[in-house]
Short mmCIF file of C-alpha atoms in Angstrom, two decimals:
data_model
loop_
_atom_site.label_atom_id
_atom_site.label_comp_id
_atom_site.label_asym_id
_atom_site.label_seq_id
_atom_site.Cartn_x
_atom_site.Cartn_y
_atom_site.Cartn_z
CA UNK A 110 -7.32 5.53 -12.58
CA UNK A 111 -9.99 7.06 -14.78
CA UNK A 112 -11.25 10.18 -13.04
CA UNK A 113 -14.65 12.10 -13.87
CA UNK A 114 -15.45 15.55 -12.66
CA UNK A 115 -19.10 16.47 -12.05
CA UNK A 116 -20.45 19.80 -10.55
CA UNK A 117 -20.91 19.12 -6.64
CA UNK A 118 -24.48 18.63 -5.46
CA UNK A 119 -25.83 19.77 -2.11
CA UNK A 120 -26.04 16.17 -0.91
CA UNK A 121 -22.53 15.48 -1.91
CA UNK A 122 -21.24 18.62 -0.21
CA UNK A 123 -23.03 17.66 3.03
CA UNK A 124 -21.53 14.12 2.91
CA UNK A 125 -18.29 15.47 2.41
CA UNK A 126 -18.55 18.07 5.15
CA UNK A 127 -19.98 16.09 7.73
CA UNK A 128 -18.50 12.20 7.27
CA UNK A 129 -15.09 12.73 5.79
CA UNK A 130 -12.56 13.18 8.75
CA UNK A 131 -8.98 12.63 8.72
CA UNK A 132 -6.56 11.36 10.96
CA UNK A 133 -4.39 13.15 13.57
CA UNK A 134 -2.71 16.09 12.43
CA UNK A 135 -4.65 15.95 9.17
CA UNK A 136 -7.82 16.53 11.15
CA UNK A 137 -7.07 20.18 10.25
CA UNK A 138 -8.90 19.31 6.99
CA UNK A 139 -12.00 18.54 8.54
CA UNK A 140 -14.59 20.61 7.08
CA UNK A 141 -16.21 20.75 10.42
CA UNK A 142 -12.96 22.32 11.82
CA UNK A 143 -13.31 25.92 10.46
CA UNK A 144 -16.93 27.44 10.82
CA UNK A 145 -16.52 29.67 7.72
CA UNK A 146 -14.96 26.98 5.30
CA UNK A 147 -17.76 24.85 6.49
CA UNK A 148 -20.38 27.71 5.63
CA UNK A 149 -18.87 28.50 2.27
CA UNK A 150 -18.70 24.49 1.45
CA UNK A 151 -22.42 23.96 2.22
CA UNK A 152 -23.66 27.16 0.66
CA UNK A 153 -24.70 26.31 -2.79
CA UNK A 154 -24.34 30.01 -4.07
CA UNK A 155 -20.89 30.35 -2.79
CA UNK A 156 -20.03 27.04 -4.48
CA UNK A 157 -21.30 28.37 -7.85
CA UNK A 158 -20.71 25.24 -9.79
CA UNK A 159 -16.65 25.78 -8.99
CA UNK A 160 -16.62 22.68 -6.88
CA UNK A 161 -16.47 19.52 -8.19
CA UNK A 162 -16.61 16.22 -6.79
CA UNK A 163 -14.06 13.53 -8.92
CA UNK A 164 -15.42 10.01 -9.18
CA UNK A 165 -13.38 6.91 -10.33
CA UNK A 166 -15.67 3.80 -11.23
CA UNK A 167 -18.98 5.91 -10.21
CA UNK A 168 -17.50 6.30 -6.46
CA UNK A 169 -16.63 9.78 -5.13
CA UNK A 170 -12.61 9.80 -4.48
CA UNK A 171 -12.30 13.65 -3.97
CA UNK A 172 -13.17 16.91 -4.79
CA UNK A 173 -11.57 20.11 -6.59
CA UNK A 174 -12.68 23.75 -6.51
CA UNK A 175 -11.60 26.13 -9.22
CA UNK A 176 -11.78 29.94 -8.46
CA UNK A 177 -10.82 32.29 -11.45
CA UNK A 178 -8.39 35.14 -10.21
CA UNK A 179 -7.82 36.19 -13.51
CA UNK A 180 -7.89 35.71 -17.28
CA UNK A 181 -4.62 33.69 -16.64
CA UNK A 182 -4.91 32.38 -13.12
CA UNK A 183 -6.95 29.68 -11.60
CA UNK A 184 -6.65 29.16 -7.86
CA UNK A 185 -7.60 25.42 -7.02
CA UNK A 186 -8.42 23.61 -3.57
CA UNK A 187 -8.85 20.28 -3.45
CA UNK A 188 -9.41 17.29 -0.97
CA UNK A 189 -9.23 13.62 -1.02
CA UNK A 190 -11.22 10.87 0.56
CA UNK A 191 -9.45 10.43 3.71
CA UNK A 192 -9.24 6.54 3.53
CA UNK A 193 -7.22 7.38 0.14
CA UNK A 194 -4.77 9.62 1.56
CA UNK A 195 -1.25 8.81 1.93
CA UNK A 196 -1.49 5.78 0.06
CA UNK A 197 0.13 6.98 -3.35
CA UNK A 198 -2.84 8.39 -5.31
CA UNK A 199 -2.48 11.74 -4.74
CA UNK A 200 0.10 12.50 -7.75
CA UNK A 201 -2.50 11.09 -10.33
CA UNK A 202 -5.30 12.79 -8.67
CA UNK A 203 -3.48 15.98 -8.75
CA UNK A 204 -2.70 15.70 -12.50
CA UNK A 205 -6.39 14.83 -13.13
CA UNK A 206 -7.18 18.31 -11.39
CA UNK A 207 -4.56 20.08 -13.41
CA UNK A 208 -5.63 18.82 -16.61
CA UNK A 209 -9.27 19.51 -15.94
CA UNK A 210 -8.42 23.26 -15.05
CA UNK A 211 -6.17 23.46 -18.51
CA UNK A 212 -8.82 22.36 -20.51
CA UNK A 213 -11.77 24.21 -18.85
CA UNK A 214 -10.02 27.77 -17.95
CA UNK A 215 -6.91 27.41 -20.16
CA UNK A 216 -4.76 29.33 -17.34
CA UNK A 217 -1.17 30.24 -17.81
CA UNK A 218 -0.83 29.98 -13.79
CA UNK A 219 -2.50 27.53 -11.53
CA UNK A 220 -2.14 28.50 -7.66
CA UNK A 221 -2.61 26.88 -4.30
CA UNK A 222 -2.40 27.31 -0.70
CA UNK A 223 -1.34 24.55 1.54
CA UNK A 224 -0.91 24.64 5.17
CA UNK A 225 3.08 24.26 5.84
CA UNK A 226 3.01 21.27 8.09
CA UNK A 227 1.41 19.11 5.28
CA UNK A 228 4.74 17.72 3.71
CA UNK A 229 2.76 15.08 2.33
CA UNK A 230 0.95 17.32 0.21
CA UNK A 231 3.92 19.53 -0.66
CA UNK A 232 5.91 17.07 -1.85
CA UNK A 233 3.48 15.78 -4.22
CA UNK A 234 2.65 19.39 -5.45
CA UNK A 235 6.47 19.97 -5.89
CA UNK A 236 6.65 16.62 -7.76
CA UNK A 237 4.27 17.61 -10.28
CA UNK A 238 5.91 21.01 -10.79
CA UNK A 239 4.53 23.49 -8.44
CA UNK A 240 7.22 25.92 -6.93
CA UNK A 241 6.62 27.81 -3.67
CA UNK A 242 6.29 31.40 -4.13
CA UNK A 243 6.01 32.86 -0.54
CA UNK A 244 4.50 31.93 2.97
CA UNK A 245 2.00 33.82 5.12
CA UNK A 246 -0.14 33.29 8.11
CA UNK A 247 -3.93 32.40 7.78
CA UNK A 248 -6.11 32.70 10.63
CA UNK A 249 -8.38 29.30 10.89
CA UNK A 250 -9.49 26.64 12.56
CA UNK A 251 -9.33 29.13 15.66
CA UNK A 252 -5.76 29.86 15.41
CA UNK A 253 -3.10 31.19 13.03
CA UNK A 254 -1.38 28.90 10.86
CA UNK A 255 1.44 29.02 8.51
CA UNK A 256 0.51 28.38 4.74
CA UNK A 257 2.53 28.24 1.46
CA UNK A 258 1.39 29.83 -1.83
CA UNK A 259 2.53 27.57 -4.54
CA UNK A 260 2.32 28.36 -8.38
CA UNK A 261 2.13 25.93 -11.43
CA UNK A 262 3.10 27.22 -14.76
CA UNK A 263 0.94 25.64 -17.29
#
């Protein structure tokens, strides 16, 4: 697939936040499921040109956010359009995000956090080369959930 990264507009953020809904356990990732996440996602100052929509053939298929933790470390967050998840697109989508981070931020390490129940995503992260560093509990979506911190050496 051909991927194009564009800085997320307010209209795109609102569309994703209010219209992207995931099935079953994955509804955990609905933006509206956590008030803090929703507020950050919808606030242009908090997005601060670090959130990008990813397009393929001029259609938004997902998004990435890139947070520079240090001169050598970038933390990423990502989401794929709900109807595209679980269909084998994750590896190429993630690879495109890693390639974008490498070319734009030149990190030594890319890090991310993932809910421990999300084995589908964890398998993709491991396949591309992310290694589990540690687990932690995170208060979100009205409860406390186990997350894994994973790192990728560039």
